[in-house]
GROMACS .gro file of C-alpha atoms in nm:
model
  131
    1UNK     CA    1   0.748  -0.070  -0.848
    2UNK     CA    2   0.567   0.126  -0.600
    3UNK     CA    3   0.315   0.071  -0.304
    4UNK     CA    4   0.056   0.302  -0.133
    5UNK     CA    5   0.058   0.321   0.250
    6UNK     CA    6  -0.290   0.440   0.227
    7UNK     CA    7  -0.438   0.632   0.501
    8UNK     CA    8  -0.719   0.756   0.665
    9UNK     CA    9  -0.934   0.772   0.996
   10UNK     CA   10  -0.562   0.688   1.135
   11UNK     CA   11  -0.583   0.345   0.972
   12UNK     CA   12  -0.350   0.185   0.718
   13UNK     CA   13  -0.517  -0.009   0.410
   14UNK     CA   14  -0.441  -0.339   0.355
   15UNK     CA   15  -0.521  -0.551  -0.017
   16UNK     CA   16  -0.479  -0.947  -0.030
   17UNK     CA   17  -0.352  -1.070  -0.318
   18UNK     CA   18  -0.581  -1.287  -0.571
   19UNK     CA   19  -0.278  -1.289  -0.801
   20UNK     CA   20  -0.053  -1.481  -0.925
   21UNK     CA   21  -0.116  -1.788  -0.777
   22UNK     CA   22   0.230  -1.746  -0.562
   23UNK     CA   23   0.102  -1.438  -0.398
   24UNK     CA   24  -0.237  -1.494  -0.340
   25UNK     CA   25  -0.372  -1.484   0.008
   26UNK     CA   26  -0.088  -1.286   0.118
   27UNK     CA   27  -0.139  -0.896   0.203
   28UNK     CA   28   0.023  -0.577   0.032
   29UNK     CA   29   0.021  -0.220  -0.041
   30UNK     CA   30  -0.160  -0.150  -0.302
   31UNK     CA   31   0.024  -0.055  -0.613
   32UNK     CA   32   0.251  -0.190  -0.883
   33UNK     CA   33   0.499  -0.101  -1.203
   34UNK     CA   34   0.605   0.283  -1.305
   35UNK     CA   35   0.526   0.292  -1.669
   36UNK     CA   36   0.768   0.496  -1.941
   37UNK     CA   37   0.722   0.832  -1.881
   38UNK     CA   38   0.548   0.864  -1.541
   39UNK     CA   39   0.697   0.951  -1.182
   40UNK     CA   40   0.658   0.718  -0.978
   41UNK     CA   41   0.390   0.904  -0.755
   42UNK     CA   42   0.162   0.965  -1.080
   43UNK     CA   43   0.183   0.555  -1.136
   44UNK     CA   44   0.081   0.526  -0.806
   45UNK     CA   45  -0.247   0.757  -0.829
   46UNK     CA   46  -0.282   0.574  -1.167
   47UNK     CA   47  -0.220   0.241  -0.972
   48UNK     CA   48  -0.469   0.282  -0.687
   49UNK     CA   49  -0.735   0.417  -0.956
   50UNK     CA   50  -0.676   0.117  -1.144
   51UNK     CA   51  -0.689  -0.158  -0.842
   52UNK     CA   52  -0.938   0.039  -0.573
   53UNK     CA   53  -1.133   0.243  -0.817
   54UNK     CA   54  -1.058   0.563  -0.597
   55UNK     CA   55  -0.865   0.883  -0.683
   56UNK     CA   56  -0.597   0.960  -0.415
   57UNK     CA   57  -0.324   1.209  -0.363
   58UNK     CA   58   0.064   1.076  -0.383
   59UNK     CA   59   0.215   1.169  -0.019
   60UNK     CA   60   0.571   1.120   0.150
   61UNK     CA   61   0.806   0.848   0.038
   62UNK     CA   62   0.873   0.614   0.319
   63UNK     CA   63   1.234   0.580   0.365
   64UNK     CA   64   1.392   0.223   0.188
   65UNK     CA   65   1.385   0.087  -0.103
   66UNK     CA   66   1.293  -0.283  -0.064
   67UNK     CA   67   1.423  -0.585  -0.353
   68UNK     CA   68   1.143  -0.814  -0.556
   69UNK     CA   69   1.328  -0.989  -0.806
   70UNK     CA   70   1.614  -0.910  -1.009
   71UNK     CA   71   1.580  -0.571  -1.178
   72UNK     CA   72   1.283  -0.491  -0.955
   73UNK     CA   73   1.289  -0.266  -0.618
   74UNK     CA   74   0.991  -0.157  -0.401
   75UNK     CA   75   0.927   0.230  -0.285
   76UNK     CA   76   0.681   0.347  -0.076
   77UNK     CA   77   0.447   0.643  -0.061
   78UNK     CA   78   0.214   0.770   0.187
   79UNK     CA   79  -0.128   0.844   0.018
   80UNK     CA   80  -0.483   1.019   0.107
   81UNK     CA   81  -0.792   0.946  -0.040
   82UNK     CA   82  -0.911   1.199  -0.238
   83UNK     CA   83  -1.268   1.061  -0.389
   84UNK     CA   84  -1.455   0.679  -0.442
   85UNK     CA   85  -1.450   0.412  -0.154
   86UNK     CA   86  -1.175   0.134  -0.265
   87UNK     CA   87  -1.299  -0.168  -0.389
   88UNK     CA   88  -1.074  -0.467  -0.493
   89UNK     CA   89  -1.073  -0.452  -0.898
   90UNK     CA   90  -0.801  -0.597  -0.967
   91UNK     CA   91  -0.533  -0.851  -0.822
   92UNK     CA   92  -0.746  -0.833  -0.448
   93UNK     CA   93  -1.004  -0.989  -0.341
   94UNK     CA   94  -1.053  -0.838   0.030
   95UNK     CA   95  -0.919  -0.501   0.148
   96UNK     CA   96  -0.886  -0.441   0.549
   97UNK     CA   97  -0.834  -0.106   0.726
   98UNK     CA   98  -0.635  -0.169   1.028
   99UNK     CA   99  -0.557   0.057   1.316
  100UNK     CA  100  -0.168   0.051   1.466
  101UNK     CA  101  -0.108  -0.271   1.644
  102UNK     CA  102  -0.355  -0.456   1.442
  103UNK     CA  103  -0.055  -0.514   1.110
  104UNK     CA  104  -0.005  -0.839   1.227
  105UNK     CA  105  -0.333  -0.961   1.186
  106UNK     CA  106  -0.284  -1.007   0.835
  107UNK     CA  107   0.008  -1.173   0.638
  108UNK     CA  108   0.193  -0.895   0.478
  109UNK     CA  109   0.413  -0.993   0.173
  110UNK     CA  110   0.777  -0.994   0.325
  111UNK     CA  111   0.891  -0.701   0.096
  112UNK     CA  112   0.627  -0.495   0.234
  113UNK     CA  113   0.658  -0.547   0.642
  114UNK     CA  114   0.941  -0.269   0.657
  115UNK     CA  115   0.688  -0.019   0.498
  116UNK     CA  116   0.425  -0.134   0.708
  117UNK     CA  117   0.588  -0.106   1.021
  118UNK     CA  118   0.708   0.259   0.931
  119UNK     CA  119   0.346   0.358   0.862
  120UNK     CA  120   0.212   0.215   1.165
  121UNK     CA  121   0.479   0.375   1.370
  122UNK     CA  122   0.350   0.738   1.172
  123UNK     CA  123   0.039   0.668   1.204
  124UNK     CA  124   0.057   0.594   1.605
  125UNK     CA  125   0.209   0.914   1.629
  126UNK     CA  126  -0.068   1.078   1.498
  127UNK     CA  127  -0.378   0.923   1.660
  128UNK     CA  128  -0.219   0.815   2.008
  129UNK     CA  129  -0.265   0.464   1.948
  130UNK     CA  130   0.041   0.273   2.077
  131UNK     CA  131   0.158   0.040   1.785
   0.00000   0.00000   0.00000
């Protein structure tokens, strides 16, 4: 699986869940499965295409690799936006950009707060906004 610490305007974006049922209301990265035959940055272009209706670039991987379920492990890249606005298409219903410091205003998905954190604490470094 892999998630999109989307940036821009030194803010990260932030996509509640509206699916499955045990998920929704909680926040995430945007993102989801690798299909056969892709790396995983190219599933996550083809992810945030598919969920935000945008075209972004695939950045840095942020360090970890985080546990779902059995047989299932989270990683993390930076992206930029490249064209389109995001929208919530599918599995969201609300997307938030927040600034550093403002991560906990939202109730990140457990499997996502490491990631989070690390893109705050990049993304503090480059706007001067203490996190």
């Amino acid at each position: 699986m892999v998630g999109g610490a989307v940036c821009e305007g030194g803010r990260l974006l932030a996509a509640r869940r509206s699916a499955p049922p045990a998920l929704a209301g909680r926040w995430e990265l945007p993102g989801g499965k690798v299909e056969d035959g892709e790396t995983p940055e190219r599933a996550l272009e083809r992810e945030l295409r598919e969920e935000l209706g945008v075209e972004a670039a695939a950045g840095e991987r942020i360090p970890g690799e985080w546990v779902l379920r059995p047989g299932y492990v989270l990683q993390v890249w930076t992206a930029r936006l490249v064209s389109g606005v995001p929208r919530p298409l599918q599995d969201h219903d609300e997307l938030r950009w927040l600034l550093p410091g403002e991560e906990s205003q939202v109730d990140w998905l457990d499997q996502d707060r490491p990631a989070v954190a690390e893109a705050m604490r990049r993304l503090a470094g480059t706007t001067g906004v203490r996190p």
